[in-house]
Coordinates of C-alpha atoms in Angstrom, one line a residue:
M273 CA -4.9 -39.9 17.8
A274 CA -4.6 -39.9 21.6
P275 CA -7.3 -41.2 24.0
L276 CA -9.9 -38.3 24.5
S277 CA -9.0 -38.1 28.4
K278 CA -5.5 -37.3 27.2
A279 CA -6.4 -34.8 24.4
G280 CA -8.7 -33.1 26.6
A281 CA -6.1 -32.6 29.2
A282 CA -3.6 -31.4 26.5
L283 CA -6.0 -29.1 25.0
T284 CA -7.0 -27.3 28.2
A285 CA -2.8 -27.1 29.1
L286 CA -2.6 -25.6 25.5
R287 CA -5.3 -22.9 26.1
E288 CA -3.3 -21.9 29.3
D289 CA 0.0 -21.9 27.8
L290 CA -0.4 -20.3 24.6
S291 CA -0.1 -16.5 24.6
G292 CA -2.7 -16.4 21.6
D293 CA -5.7 -17.9 21.1
V294 CA -6.9 -21.6 20.6
F295 CA -10.0 -22.7 18.5
T296 CA -11.7 -25.9 18.1
Q297 CA -14.9 -26.8 16.2
D298 CA -17.2 -25.9 19.0
D299 CA -15.5 -22.2 19.6
P300 CA -17.1 -18.9 18.6
G301 CA -14.8 -17.6 15.9
Y302 CA -13.9 -20.8 14.5
D303 CA -15.3 -20.3 11.1
E304 CA -13.7 -17.0 10.8
A305 CA -10.2 -18.6 12.1
R306 CA -10.5 -21.2 9.4
T307 CA -11.2 -18.7 6.6
V308 CA -8.5 -18.4 3.9
F309 CA -8.1 -16.4 0.8
N310 CA -9.0 -18.8 -1.8
A311 CA -12.9 -19.6 -1.4
M312 CA -12.5 -22.9 -2.9
I313 CA -10.6 -24.0 0.2
D314 CA -12.9 -25.4 2.9
R315 CA -11.2 -27.5 5.8
R316 CA -11.9 -28.2 9.3
P317 CA -9.1 -28.4 11.5
A318 CA -9.3 -30.0 14.9
V319 CA -7.3 -27.1 16.6
I320 CA -6.3 -23.7 15.6
A321 CA -3.3 -22.0 17.5
Q322 CA -3.1 -18.4 16.7
C323 CA 0.6 -18.1 17.7
E324 CA 2.1 -14.9 19.1
S325 CA 5.7 -16.1 19.4
A326 CA 8.3 -18.6 18.9
A327 CA 7.5 -19.9 21.9
D328 CA 4.0 -20.1 21.2
V329 CA 5.0 -22.1 17.8
V330 CA 7.2 -24.5 19.9
T331 CA 4.2 -25.3 22.1
A332 CA 1.9 -25.8 19.3
V333 CA 4.2 -28.4 17.4
R334 CA 4.9 -30.2 20.9
F335 CA 0.9 -30.5 21.5
A336 CA 0.4 -32.1 18.1
R337 CA 3.1 -34.3 18.2
D338 CA 1.9 -35.8 21.5
L339 CA -1.5 -35.9 20.1
D340 CA -0.4 -37.5 16.8
L341 CA -2.3 -34.7 15.0
K342 CA -1.3 -33.5 11.7
I343 CA 0.3 -30.1 11.1
A344 CA -0.4 -27.4 8.7
V345 CA 1.3 -24.0 8.9
R346 CA -0.5 -20.7 8.0
G347 CA 1.6 -17.7 7.4
G348 CA 0.7 -14.4 6.4
G349 CA -0.6 -14.6 3.0
H350 CA -2.5 -16.4 0.2
S351 CA -1.5 -20.3 0.1
V352 CA -3.7 -20.5 -2.8
A353 CA -3.2 -24.1 -3.0
G354 CA -5.1 -24.6 0.4
M355 CA -1.8 -25.7 2.2
A356 CA -2.5 -23.5 5.5
L357 CA -5.3 -25.8 6.5
N358 CA -6.2 -29.4 7.1
D359 CA -9.0 -31.5 8.6
G360 CA -8.8 -32.9 11.8
G361 CA -5.1 -31.9 12.2
L362 CA -3.5 -28.9 14.3
V363 CA -3.1 -25.4 12.3
A364 CA -0.2 -23.3 13.5
D365 CA -1.6 -19.8 12.7
L366 CA 1.5 -17.1 12.7
R367 CA -0.5 -14.3 11.3
R368 CA 0.0 -12.3 14.5
M369 CA 3.8 -12.4 14.2
H370 CA 4.2 -10.0 12.0
E371 CA 6.6 -7.7 13.4
V372 CA 9.2 -6.1 11.1
T373 CA 12.4 -4.4 12.5
V374 CA 14.5 -2.8 10.1
H375 CA 18.3 -2.3 10.7
P376 CA 18.9 0.7 7.9
A377 CA 22.9 0.5 8.9
A378 CA 23.2 -3.2 8.2
R379 CA 20.7 -2.9 5.4
A380 CA 18.7 -6.0 6.7
A381 CA 15.2 -6.6 8.0
H382 CA 14.0 -8.9 10.8
V383 CA 10.5 -10.4 9.8
G384 CA 7.9 -12.3 11.8
G385 CA 6.8 -15.5 9.9
G386 CA 3.2 -14.2 9.7
A387 CA 4.2 -10.6 8.0
T388 CA 3.0 -10.0 4.5
M389 CA 4.8 -7.8 2.2
S390 CA 2.6 -4.7 3.3
H391 CA 4.1 -5.2 6.6
L392 CA 7.9 -5.2 5.3
D393 CA 7.3 -2.7 2.7
R394 CA 5.9 -0.1 4.9
A395 CA 8.4 -0.5 7.5
C396 CA 11.4 -0.2 5.0
E397 CA 9.7 2.9 3.1
P398 CA 10.9 5.6 5.4
F399 CA 14.8 4.4 5.1
G400 CA 14.6 4.4 1.2
L401 CA 15.3 0.8 1.3
A402 CA 13.5 -2.4 -0.1
T403 CA 14.0 -5.7 -1.2
T404 CA 12.3 -8.1 -3.6
G405 CA 8.5 -8.9 -2.6
G406 CA 5.7 -10.5 -4.2
R407 CA 3.7 -8.4 -6.7
V408 CA 0.9 -7.7 -4.5
S409 CA 1.0 -6.3 -0.7
T410 CA -1.4 -9.4 0.5
T411 CA 1.7 -11.9 -0.1
G412 CA 3.2 -13.7 2.7
V413 CA 6.7 -13.0 3.3
G414 CA 7.5 -16.5 4.6
G415 CA 6.2 -18.6 2.2
F416 CA 7.0 -16.3 -0.5
V417 CA 11.0 -16.4 0.2
L418 CA 11.4 -20.1 1.3
G419 CA 9.6 -20.9 -1.9
G420 CA 12.3 -18.5 -3.9
G421 CA 10.3 -15.2 -4.2
T422 CA 9.8 -13.6 -7.7
G423 CA 8.4 -10.0 -8.0
W424 CA 8.8 -6.4 -9.5
L425 CA 12.4 -5.8 -8.1
D426 CA 13.9 -9.4 -9.1
R427 CA 15.6 -8.4 -12.2
K428 CA 17.4 -5.6 -9.9
F429 CA 18.2 -7.0 -6.7
G430 CA 17.7 -11.0 -7.3
L431 CA 15.0 -13.5 -6.0
A432 CA 13.7 -12.9 -2.6
A433 CA 15.4 -16.0 -1.5
D434 CA 18.8 -14.6 -2.8
N435 CA 18.3 -11.7 -0.2
L436 CA 17.9 -14.4 2.8
L437 CA 20.4 -13.9 5.3
G438 CA 19.1 -16.2 8.0
A439 CA 16.1 -18.2 9.4
E440 CA 14.8 -19.0 12.4
L441 CA 12.5 -22.5 12.5
V442 CA 10.8 -24.5 14.9
T443 CA 11.7 -28.2 13.8
A444 CA 9.4 -31.4 13.8
D445 CA 10.9 -32.1 17.4
G446 CA 9.8 -28.6 18.7
E447 CA 13.3 -27.3 18.6
L448 CA 14.5 -23.8 17.6
V449 CA 17.0 -23.7 15.1
H450 CA 19.0 -20.5 13.7
A451 CA 20.1 -21.3 10.2
T452 CA 22.3 -19.0 8.3
A453 CA 25.2 -19.4 5.6
E454 CA 27.5 -20.4 8.8
D455 CA 25.0 -22.2 11.2
H456 CA 23.3 -25.1 9.8
P457 CA 24.6 -24.4 6.2
E458 CA 22.9 -27.4 4.8
L459 CA 19.6 -26.5 6.2
F460 CA 19.8 -22.5 4.8
W461 CA 20.6 -24.0 1.2
G462 CA 17.6 -25.8 1.2
L463 CA 15.3 -22.9 2.6
H464 CA 16.3 -21.4 -1.0
G465 CA 13.6 -23.1 -2.7
G466 CA 12.3 -26.3 -0.1
G467 CA 9.7 -24.1 1.4
G468 CA 8.2 -25.4 4.6
N469 CA 9.5 -29.0 4.3
F470 CA 12.0 -28.4 7.2
G471 CA 10.3 -26.6 9.9
I472 CA 8.0 -23.7 10.9
A473 CA 9.8 -20.4 9.7
T474 CA 8.9 -17.9 12.9
S475 CA 11.1 -15.4 11.6
L476 CA 13.5 -14.3 8.5
T477 CA 16.3 -12.1 8.1
L478 CA 16.4 -10.2 4.8
R479 CA 19.0 -8.4 2.9
L480 CA 17.9 -4.7 1.9
H481 CA 18.7 -2.4 -0.9
E482 CA 18.7 1.4 -1.5
L483 CA 15.5 2.3 -3.7
P484 CA 15.4 6.1 -3.5
Q485 CA 13.1 6.4 -6.7
M486 CA 10.3 4.1 -8.6
S487 CA 8.3 4.7 -11.3
I488 CA 5.5 2.9 -13.6
A489 CA 3.9 2.9 -16.8
F490 CA 0.6 1.5 -16.8
L491 CA -1.2 1.4 -20.3
L492 CA -4.7 -0.4 -21.4
F493 CA -4.8 -1.4 -24.9
L494 CA -8.1 -2.9 -26.8
P495 CA -7.4 -6.6 -27.1
E496 CA -6.9 -6.6 -30.8
R497 CA -3.6 -4.5 -30.0
G498 CA -2.1 -7.5 -28.1
P499 CA 0.4 -9.1 -30.2
E500 CA 2.0 -5.4 -31.2
V501 CA 1.9 -4.8 -27.4
V502 CA 3.8 -7.8 -26.2
R503 CA 6.3 -7.8 -28.8
A504 CA 7.3 -4.1 -28.1
F505 CA 7.5 -5.1 -24.6
R506 CA 9.7 -7.7 -25.2
D507 CA 11.9 -5.8 -27.3
V508 CA 12.2 -3.1 -24.9
I509 CA 12.8 -5.4 -21.7
E510 CA 15.5 -7.3 -23.8
A511 CA 17.1 -4.0 -25.0
G512 CA 16.8 -2.4 -21.6
P513 CA 18.6 -2.6 -18.1
S514 CA 17.6 -4.6 -15.1
D515 CA 16.2 -1.6 -13.7
L516 CA 13.4 -2.1 -16.1
G517 CA 10.8 -4.9 -15.2
G518 CA 7.0 -5.6 -15.6
G519 CA 4.4 -7.6 -17.7
V520 CA 1.9 -7.6 -19.9
I521 CA -1.5 -8.6 -18.7
Y522 CA -4.7 -9.4 -20.5
L523 CA -7.6 -8.5 -17.6
T524 CA -11.2 -7.4 -17.5
G525 CA -11.6 -3.8 -17.5
P526 CA -11.9 -3.1 -13.8
P527 CA -14.5 -0.7 -12.2
E528 CA -11.9 2.1 -11.2
E529 CA -12.2 5.8 -11.9
F530 CA -8.8 5.5 -14.5
V531 CA -11.2 3.3 -16.8
P532 CA -13.6 4.5 -19.2
P533 CA -17.1 3.1 -18.3
H534 CA -17.5 1.7 -21.9
L535 CA -14.6 -0.5 -21.1
V536 CA -15.5 -1.7 -17.8
G537 CA -16.1 -5.6 -17.7
L538 CA -14.6 -5.8 -21.3
L539 CA -11.5 -7.9 -22.2
L540 CA -8.3 -5.5 -22.3
C541 CA -4.7 -5.8 -22.6
G542 CA -2.5 -3.8 -19.9
V543 CA 1.1 -3.2 -19.6
L544 CA 3.0 -2.5 -16.6
L545 CA 6.5 -1.2 -16.9
T546 CA 8.4 -0.9 -13.6
Y547 CA 11.6 1.0 -13.1
T548 CA 13.9 1.7 -10.3
G549 CA 14.7 5.1 -11.3
P550 CA 12.7 8.7 -12.0
V551 CA 9.7 8.5 -14.7
E552 CA 12.0 10.9 -17.0
G553 CA 14.2 7.7 -17.7
L554 CA 11.2 5.5 -18.0
R555 CA 9.5 7.5 -20.9
E556 CA 12.5 7.2 -22.7
L557 CA 13.0 3.7 -22.3
A558 CA 9.3 2.7 -22.8
A559 CA 8.7 5.0 -25.8
P560 CA 8.1 2.1 -28.2
V561 CA 5.3 0.9 -25.8
L562 CA 3.8 4.4 -25.1
E563 CA 3.5 5.1 -29.1
I564 CA 1.2 2.5 -29.5
P565 CA -2.5 3.6 -29.6
H566 CA -3.9 2.9 -26.2
E567 CA -7.1 3.7 -23.9
V568 CA -5.6 4.4 -20.7
E569 CA -1.9 5.9 -19.5
M570 CA -0.7 6.4 -16.1
V571 CA 3.0 7.2 -16.3
M572 CA 4.5 8.5 -13.0
D573 CA 6.7 8.3 -9.8
I574 CA 5.4 6.3 -7.3
P575 CA 6.4 4.8 -3.9
Y576 CA 7.2 1.2 -4.2
A577 CA 5.0 0.1 -1.4
E578 CA 2.0 1.9 -3.1
L579 CA 2.9 0.2 -6.4
Q580 CA 2.6 -3.2 -4.3
C581 CA -1.1 -2.2 -3.5
M582 CA -2.0 -1.5 -7.2
L583 CA -3.0 -5.3 -7.9
D584 CA -4.0 -6.5 -4.7
D585 CA -6.1 -9.8 -4.9
P586 CA -9.7 -9.6 -3.3
P587 CA -10.0 -12.4 -0.6
G588 CA -12.8 -14.6 -0.7
M589 CA -12.6 -15.5 -4.5
R590 CA -12.1 -18.9 -6.0
N591 CA -8.7 -19.1 -7.5
Y592 CA -6.6 -21.7 -9.5
W593 CA -3.1 -20.5 -10.5
S594 CA -0.3 -22.0 -12.6
A595 CA 2.8 -21.1 -14.4
E596 CA 5.1 -22.3 -17.4
Y597 CA 8.8 -20.9 -17.8
L598 CA 9.9 -20.2 -21.1
T599 CA 13.1 -20.2 -23.3
G600 CA 12.0 -17.0 -24.8
V601 CA 8.8 -15.3 -26.4
P602 CA 9.6 -15.3 -30.1
D603 CA 6.7 -14.3 -32.2
A604 CA 5.2 -17.7 -32.8
F605 CA 4.6 -17.8 -28.8
V606 CA 3.2 -14.3 -28.9
D607 CA 0.5 -15.3 -31.3
V608 CA -0.3 -18.2 -29.3
F609 CA -0.3 -16.2 -26.1
C610 CA -2.6 -13.6 -27.3
A611 CA -5.0 -15.8 -29.2
R612 CA -5.6 -17.8 -25.8
A613 CA -7.0 -14.4 -24.2
D614 CA -9.9 -14.4 -26.5
S615 CA -11.2 -17.8 -24.4
M616 CA -10.2 -16.0 -21.2
P617 CA -13.1 -16.0 -18.6
V618 CA -14.5 -12.4 -19.1
P619 CA -15.7 -10.7 -16.5
T620 CA -13.9 -12.2 -13.9
G621 CA -10.7 -11.4 -11.8
T622 CA -8.5 -13.6 -14.2
Q623 CA -5.4 -12.7 -15.6
H624 CA -3.3 -13.8 -18.5
V625 CA 0.2 -12.6 -17.8
V626 CA 3.7 -12.8 -19.1
W627 CA 6.8 -11.3 -17.8
P628 CA 10.6 -11.3 -17.9
Q629 CA 12.9 -12.7 -15.6
G630 CA 16.9 -12.3 -16.6
G631 CA 18.9 -9.3 -15.0
A632 CA 19.9 -10.3 -11.2
I633 CA 17.4 -13.3 -11.6
A634 CA 19.9 -15.4 -13.5
Q635 CA 22.9 -14.3 -11.9
A636 CA 22.5 -17.1 -8.9
P637 CA 24.8 -16.4 -6.0
G638 CA 24.6 -20.2 -4.8
D639 CA 23.7 -23.3 -6.2
Y640 CA 20.2 -23.0 -4.7
P641 CA 17.2 -25.4 -5.9
L642 CA 15.5 -22.7 -7.8
P643 CA 16.0 -24.2 -11.3
F644 CA 13.2 -21.6 -13.0
R645 CA 15.6 -18.8 -12.4
D646 CA 17.4 -19.6 -15.8
A647 CA 14.4 -19.0 -17.6
P648 CA 14.1 -15.4 -19.4
W649 CA 10.2 -15.3 -19.2
A650 CA 7.5 -16.8 -17.8
V651 CA 3.6 -17.1 -18.3
H652 CA 1.5 -17.0 -15.3
P653 CA -2.5 -18.0 -16.0
F654 CA -4.0 -16.6 -12.8
G655 CA -7.6 -17.9 -12.5
V656 CA -9.7 -15.9 -10.3
W657 CA -13.7 -15.7 -10.3
E658 CA -16.6 -15.7 -8.0
D659 CA -19.4 -18.4 -9.5
E660 CA -18.8 -21.8 -8.2
A661 CA -20.4 -23.0 -11.5
D662 CA -17.5 -21.4 -13.2
D663 CA -15.2 -23.7 -11.7
E664 CA -14.6 -26.3 -14.4
R665 CA -14.1 -23.5 -17.3
C666 CA -11.8 -21.4 -15.3
R667 CA -9.5 -24.4 -14.5
Q668 CA -9.5 -25.7 -17.8
W669 CA -8.4 -21.9 -19.0
V670 CA -5.2 -22.1 -17.2
K671 CA -4.5 -25.9 -18.0
D672 CA -5.0 -24.5 -21.9
V673 CA -2.6 -21.8 -21.0
R674 CA -0.1 -24.5 -19.8
A675 CA -0.4 -26.5 -22.8
D676 CA 0.1 -23.7 -25.2
A677 CA 3.3 -22.7 -23.6
R678 CA 4.9 -26.5 -23.6
P679 CA 6.7 -26.2 -26.9
W680 CA 8.6 -23.0 -25.3
S681 CA 8.8 -24.5 -21.9
T682 CA 12.3 -24.8 -19.9
G683 CA 10.2 -27.6 -17.8
A684 CA 11.4 -25.8 -14.6
V685 CA 8.6 -24.2 -12.3
Y686 CA 8.1 -21.7 -9.6
L687 CA 6.0 -24.2 -6.9
N688 CA 4.7 -20.7 -5.3
F689 CA 2.6 -20.2 -8.4
T690 CA 1.0 -23.8 -8.3
G691 CA -1.4 -26.1 -6.0
D692 CA -1.2 -30.2 -6.3
E693 CA 0.1 -30.7 -9.9
G694 CA 1.7 -34.1 -9.2
S695 CA 4.8 -35.2 -7.8
D696 CA 6.7 -34.6 -11.2
R697 CA 5.9 -30.9 -10.9
V698 CA 7.3 -30.8 -7.7
V699 CA 10.5 -32.3 -8.9
A700 CA 10.5 -29.8 -11.7
G701 CA 10.3 -26.8 -9.2
L702 CA 13.2 -28.1 -7.2
G703 CA 15.4 -29.5 -9.9
E704 CA 16.2 -33.3 -10.3
K705 CA 19.7 -33.0 -9.3
N706 CA 18.6 -31.4 -5.9
V707 CA 16.0 -33.9 -5.0
A708 CA 18.3 -36.5 -3.3
R709 CA 19.9 -33.5 -1.5
L710 CA 16.9 -32.4 -0.3
A711 CA 15.4 -35.6 0.6
A712 CA 18.5 -36.2 3.0
L713 CA 18.0 -32.8 4.6
K714 CA 14.4 -33.8 5.1
R715 CA 15.4 -37.0 6.8
Q716 CA 17.3 -35.1 9.1
Y717 CA 15.1 -32.4 10.1
D718 CA 11.5 -34.0 9.9
P719 CA 12.2 -37.9 9.1
D720 CA 8.2 -38.5 10.0
N721 CA 7.4 -36.0 7.5
V722 CA 5.4 -34.0 10.1
F723 CA 5.5 -31.2 7.6
R724 CA 3.6 -32.3 5.0
F725 CA 1.0 -30.0 4.0
N726 CA 3.4 -28.0 1.3
H727 CA 5.0 -29.0 -1.9
N728 CA 6.4 -32.1 -0.1
I729 CA 9.9 -33.4 -0.2
Q730 CA 9.7 -37.3 0.9
P731 CA 12.4 -37.9 3.5
A732 CA 15.0 -40.1 2.0

């Protein structure tokens, strides 16, 4: 850390030079500025720089480097693992940089580094265009795409990273770099799964696709129907086109109008089938699932941006997530998966999810470091609760789901779904054959490991 006199002068200069706001621990609004999605995360950075432009990010990075401050990056979304904050360092907060510009003729969108899926989806909707986004509207675009990006449209349009056309980054030296397949191609490769290891993404350019219609079937079943439901869902997906997606979701019955009062607060088994086409086609494809006796049924056409809001995660809850990617979902796995629902913490916001991959996900456009894409299925224990007293049992339940799934696990993982699960899991998320190449790239762009608040790649 620099001497106090230098730090004080530098902080004064930062406040003057930054277009956005600067917060330190004595400033009104500091606690609000450091509050993140996951209520389990309580960290106190020395400086929070709320950037409004790439130039602001450059200024913030140079300030931090001059004072030897650790740097964390806050995009627009969740960072459920708490990587958007640090103690005693600088946070480059990009949330004000959420502009989205759609170029319909080029079928591309230019997206600010702090944008959420809602910003992106709403901007694309008037043009009948979309690209693969997270499964909720509150996901941050930047971290989502750079980590790979899986969502309701991935079987049709590929992973989000497959639709990355270019990125603007501020490097550890405070320089602005544009990476595309033609310019800085090795860096561009590393951005397909390497996350924020190589710089701060101030903007992304994403490929868009025509999506004139979207429809869903959402059903709730009594939990004892679970094994029958999962098997029927599996068979429908595996026999159906890549236009079809969704998942089976054990959840607590929410206090919504569409849920009968006597089921609110109880364990239920839900199915969401998504279809990039009209509801008539979905009804035909989903018939084996629709025929199983159920308590709630919603089958309808729906704008994609509205679908994205259906399962939004509330902020301020305690969160612990993980995942395993599967070789398949044979009947033996189905039985184990459904049995684990019996110990799911209820009533909480926790969800026990299995969903398909395949389709365009498996059709890799390049040798990107995204080894989870080869798995046909995934299981995602999604721990969400309110009471600190439930921390241990909720985290243990997530770990139990992972342990149950290991006999069918491919060993790969999508890092955006995990927190700090050790260096071996980082390797599993990047692919062992890619680690040396990524470490060399890290050495080129961030030899001092300035950007370490992430699923970290050590410079070789």
